[in-house]
mmCIF file of C-alpha atoms in Angstrom:
data_model
loop_
_atom_site.group_PDB
_atom_site.id
_atom_site.type_symbol
_atom_site.label_atom_id
_atom_site.label_comp_id
_atom_site.label_asym_id
_atom_site.label_seq_id
_atom_site.Cartn_x
_atom_site.Cartn_y
_atom_site.Cartn_z
ATOM 1 C CA MET A 1306 208.715 316.176 91.451
ATOM 2 C CA LYS A 1307 207.251 312.753 90.875
ATOM 3 C CA PHE A 1308 209.759 310.025 90.187
ATOM 4 C CA SER A 1309 208.982 306.891 88.130
ATOM 5 C CA ILE A 1310 211.468 304.049 87.883
ATOM 6 C CA TYR A 1311 211.009 301.309 85.246
ATOM 7 C CA CYS A 1312 213.431 298.455 85.521
ATOM 8 C CA ILE A 1313 214.147 295.065 84.099
ATOM 9 C CA GLY A 1314 213.948 292.240 86.593
ATOM 10 C CA LYS A 1315 212.629 291.780 90.116
ATOM 11 C CA LEU A 1316 214.630 292.410 93.204
ATOM 12 C CA LYS A 1317 215.635 289.001 94.479
ATOM 13 C CA GLU A 1318 217.564 289.784 97.668
ATOM 14 C CA PRO A 1319 215.584 290.686 100.798
ATOM 15 C CA TYR A 1320 218.114 293.353 101.853
ATOM 16 C CA LEU A 1321 217.634 295.140 98.558
ATOM 17 C CA ARG A 1322 213.858 294.952 98.725
ATOM 18 C CA GLU A 1323 213.876 296.293 102.325
ATOM 19 C CA GLY A 1324 216.303 299.151 101.463
ATOM 20 C CA VAL A 1325 214.278 300.201 98.398
ATOM 21 C CA ALA A 1326 211.007 300.022 100.369
ATOM 22 C CA GLU A 1327 212.455 302.283 103.038
ATOM 23 C CA PHE A 1328 213.416 305.003 100.557
ATOM 24 C CA VAL A 1329 210.113 304.670 98.671
ATOM 25 C CA LYS A 1330 208.384 305.412 101.998
ATOM 26 C CA ARG A 1331 210.713 308.336 102.722
ATOM 27 C CA LEU A 1332 210.167 309.875 99.262
ATOM 28 C CA GLN A 1333 206.370 310.093 99.639
ATOM 29 C CA PRO A 1334 206.330 313.606 101.105
ATOM 30 C CA TYR A 1335 208.458 314.851 98.203
ATOM 31 C CA GLY A 1336 206.166 313.817 95.364
ATOM 32 C CA GLY A 1337 206.728 310.094 95.645
ATOM 33 C CA VAL A 1338 208.243 307.400 93.564
ATOM 34 C CA THR A 1339 206.756 304.478 91.777
ATOM 35 C CA ILE A 1340 208.750 301.456 90.707
ATOM 36 C CA THR A 1341 207.632 299.157 87.942
ATOM 37 C CA GLU A 1342 209.454 295.890 87.446
ATOM 38 C CA LEU A 1343 209.382 294.410 83.945
ATOM 39 C CA PRO A 1344 210.297 290.793 83.066
ATOM 40 C CA GLU A 1345 213.821 289.881 82.092
ATOM 41 C CA SER A 1346 214.286 288.145 78.768
ATOM 42 C CA LYS A 1347 214.758 284.443 79.183
ATOM 43 C CA LEU A 1348 218.220 283.311 78.122
ATOM 44 C CA GLY A 1349 219.952 279.970 78.419
ATOM 45 C CA ASP A 1350 223.140 279.322 80.314
ATOM 46 C CA LYS A 1351 225.395 280.267 77.387
ATOM 47 C CA PRO A 1352 223.552 282.846 75.325
ATOM 48 C CA SER A 1353 225.033 283.691 71.931
ATOM 49 C CA PRO A 1354 225.802 287.309 71.006
ATOM 50 C CA SER A 1355 222.656 287.368 68.838
ATOM 51 C CA ASP A 1356 220.600 286.039 71.802
ATOM 52 C CA LYS A 1357 221.966 288.873 73.959
ATOM 53 C CA GLN A 1358 221.163 291.465 71.225
ATOM 54 C CA LYS A 1359 217.615 290.145 70.906
ATOM 55 C CA ALA A 1360 217.219 290.295 74.714
ATOM 56 C CA LEU A 1361 218.456 293.922 74.728
ATOM 57 C CA TYR A 1362 216.003 294.850 71.965
ATOM 58 C CA ASP A 1363 213.043 293.095 73.592
ATOM 59 C CA GLU A 1364 213.779 294.587 77.025
ATOM 60 C CA GLY A 1365 214.225 298.014 75.399
ATOM 61 C CA GLN A 1366 210.845 297.730 73.713
ATOM 62 C CA ARG A 1367 209.226 296.822 77.015
ATOM 63 C CA LEU A 1368 210.764 299.866 78.668
ATOM 64 C CA LEU A 1369 209.961 302.263 75.837
ATOM 65 C CA LYS A 1370 206.254 301.551 76.244
ATOM 66 C CA TYR A 1371 206.472 303.605 79.451
ATOM 67 C CA CYS A 1372 207.911 306.786 77.873
ATOM 68 C CA ASN A 1373 205.545 309.559 78.860
ATOM 69 C CA PRO A 1374 206.048 312.460 76.415
ATOM 70 C CA GLN A 1375 205.532 315.007 79.211
ATOM 71 C CA ALA A 1376 208.091 313.426 81.530
ATOM 72 C CA PHE A 1377 211.851 314.007 81.539
ATOM 73 C CA VAL A 1378 213.499 310.655 80.640
ATOM 74 C CA VAL A 1379 216.692 309.576 82.330
ATOM 75 C CA LEU A 1380 218.618 306.446 81.484
ATOM 76 C CA LEU A 1381 220.901 304.829 84.089
ATOM 77 C CA ASP A 1382 223.873 304.069 81.891
ATOM 78 C CA VAL A 1383 227.466 303.133 82.431
ATOM 79 C CA TYR A 1384 228.425 305.723 79.805
ATOM 80 C CA GLY A 1385 226.324 308.474 81.348
ATOM 81 C CA LYS A 1386 227.307 311.574 83.262
ATOM 82 C CA GLN A 1387 228.571 311.104 86.799
ATOM 83 C CA MET A 1388 227.705 313.749 89.366
ATOM 84 C CA SER A 1389 227.662 314.494 93.033
ATOM 85 C CA SER A 1390 224.503 314.352 95.140
ATOM 86 C CA GLU A 1391 224.465 318.173 95.112
ATOM 87 C CA GLU A 1392 224.696 318.281 91.308
ATOM 88 C CA LEU A 1393 221.831 315.791 91.063
ATOM 89 C CA ALA A 1394 219.715 317.919 93.407
ATOM 90 C CA LYS A 1395 220.483 321.009 91.343
ATOM 91 C CA ARG A 1396 219.521 319.229 88.121
ATOM 92 C CA ILE A 1397 216.232 318.107 89.607
ATOM 93 C CA SER A 1398 215.542 321.663 90.796
ATOM 94 C CA GLU A 1399 216.335 323.087 87.365
ATOM 95 C CA LEU A 1400 213.893 320.618 85.733
ATOM 96 C CA GLU A 1401 211.175 321.708 88.149
ATOM 97 C CA VAL A 1402 211.786 325.352 87.260
ATOM 98 C CA GLN A 1403 211.541 324.436 83.573
ATOM 99 C CA GLY A 1404 208.057 323.017 84.251
ATOM 100 C CA HIS A 1405 208.776 319.298 84.499
ATOM 101 C CA SER A 1406 206.676 317.550 87.107
ATOM 102 C CA GLU A 1407 207.850 313.936 86.426
ATOM 103 C CA MET A 1408 211.148 312.251 85.908
ATOM 104 C CA ILE A 1409 211.230 308.752 84.473
ATOM 105 C CA PHE A 1410 214.320 306.621 85.194
ATOM 106 C CA PHE A 1411 215.019 303.531 83.126
ATOM 107 C CA ILE A 1412 217.254 300.741 84.451
ATOM 108 C CA GLY A 1413 218.168 298.050 81.961
ATOM 109 C CA GLY A 1414 218.865 294.397 82.607
ATOM 110 C CA ALA A 1415 222.080 292.439 83.110
ATOM 111 C CA PHE A 1416 223.232 292.966 79.517
ATOM 112 C CA GLY A 1417 222.560 296.739 79.446
ATOM 113 C CA VAL A 1418 220.088 298.655 77.300
ATOM 114 C CA SER A 1419 219.140 298.879 73.632
ATOM 115 C CA GLU A 1420 220.502 301.642 71.442
ATOM 116 C CA GLU A 1421 216.921 302.781 70.752
ATOM 117 C CA LEU A 1422 216.325 303.328 74.489
ATOM 118 C CA ARG A 1423 219.675 305.067 74.799
ATOM 119 C CA GLN A 1424 218.690 307.457 71.975
ATOM 120 C CA ARG A 1425 215.271 308.212 73.523
ATOM 121 C CA ALA A 1426 216.703 309.277 76.897
ATOM 122 C CA GLN A 1427 217.029 313.032 77.427
ATOM 123 C CA TRP A 1428 219.784 312.499 79.976
ATOM 124 C CA LYS A 1429 222.124 309.597 80.721
ATOM 125 C CA LEU A 1430 223.224 309.232 84.338
ATOM 126 C CA SER A 1431 226.017 306.999 85.619
ATOM 127 C CA ILE A 1432 225.840 306.141 89.328
ATOM 128 C CA SER A 1433 229.587 305.418 89.558
ATOM 129 C CA PRO A 1434 232.612 304.391 87.530
ATOM 130 C CA MET A 1435 232.420 301.123 89.478
ATOM 131 C CA THR A 1436 230.225 298.279 88.217
ATOM 132 C CA PHE A 1437 227.087 297.424 90.138
ATOM 133 C CA THR A 1438 224.399 294.887 89.495
ATOM 134 C CA HIS A 1439 221.320 296.383 87.894
ATOM 135 C CA GLN A 1440 219.438 295.425 91.040
ATOM 136 C CA MET A 1441 221.918 297.251 93.362
ATOM 137 C CA VAL A 1442 221.591 300.366 91.148
ATOM 138 C CA ARG A 1443 217.929 300.620 92.049
ATOM 139 C CA LEU A 1444 218.737 300.974 95.748
ATOM 140 C CA VAL A 1445 221.466 303.533 95.112
ATOM 141 C CA LEU A 1446 219.123 305.543 92.823
ATOM 142 C CA VAL A 1447 216.235 305.789 95.324
ATOM 143 C CA GLU A 1448 218.670 306.744 98.102
ATOM 144 C CA GLN A 1449 220.150 309.493 95.887
ATOM 145 C CA LEU A 1450 216.705 310.774 94.914
ATOM 146 C CA TYR A 1451 215.788 311.018 98.570
ATOM 147 C CA ARG A 1452 219.041 312.791 99.355
ATOM 148 C CA ALA A 1453 218.461 315.242 96.466
ATOM 149 C CA CYS A 1454 214.977 316.054 97.750
ATOM 150 C CA LYS A 1455 216.396 316.744 101.251
ATOM 151 C CA ILE A 1456 219.130 318.978 99.768
ATOM 152 C CA ASN A 1457 216.630 320.907 97.677
ATOM 153 C CA ARG A 1458 214.507 321.646 100.756
ATOM 154 C CA ASN A 1459 217.569 322.510 102.893
ATOM 155 C CA GLU A 1460 216.669 319.701 105.270
ATOM 156 C CA PRO A 1461 219.269 317.683 107.197
ATOM 157 C CA TYR A 1462 219.970 314.201 105.947
ATOM 158 C CA HIS A 1463 220.328 311.536 108.621
ATOM 159 C CA TRP A 1464 220.133 307.830 107.988
#
């Protein structure tokens, strides 16, 4: 399975960049992962509710441009389904059996995602009931994708 991650904003912290880079490297033998960072909407210090809504819409439109009709689209969403690593591995395996060769993951910005993007997603996944920064979610996602690949090949996972 090829994994594509499209996200709003650049990773700013070196520890996040290093962690993501490590798992990107580890995922190469399993079909690989590409990560595309898209610009965040520029907002002032005290954005109004309408400014936030416009930012959500604009960021959603930027992400939607990357919807490949042949890929299975997953939205990382606070309201999505939570699952164990084993359940994620099983879901990926099921998608492969169904003929999917690519999964696209969308990660929104600091204010979330547009309703249009939420509607386009075929599956909504929540990493945890806890709140994480959208940048931290990227690291957790690539680690879980790597873990799922190891599970699906019955390989031991050691970090």
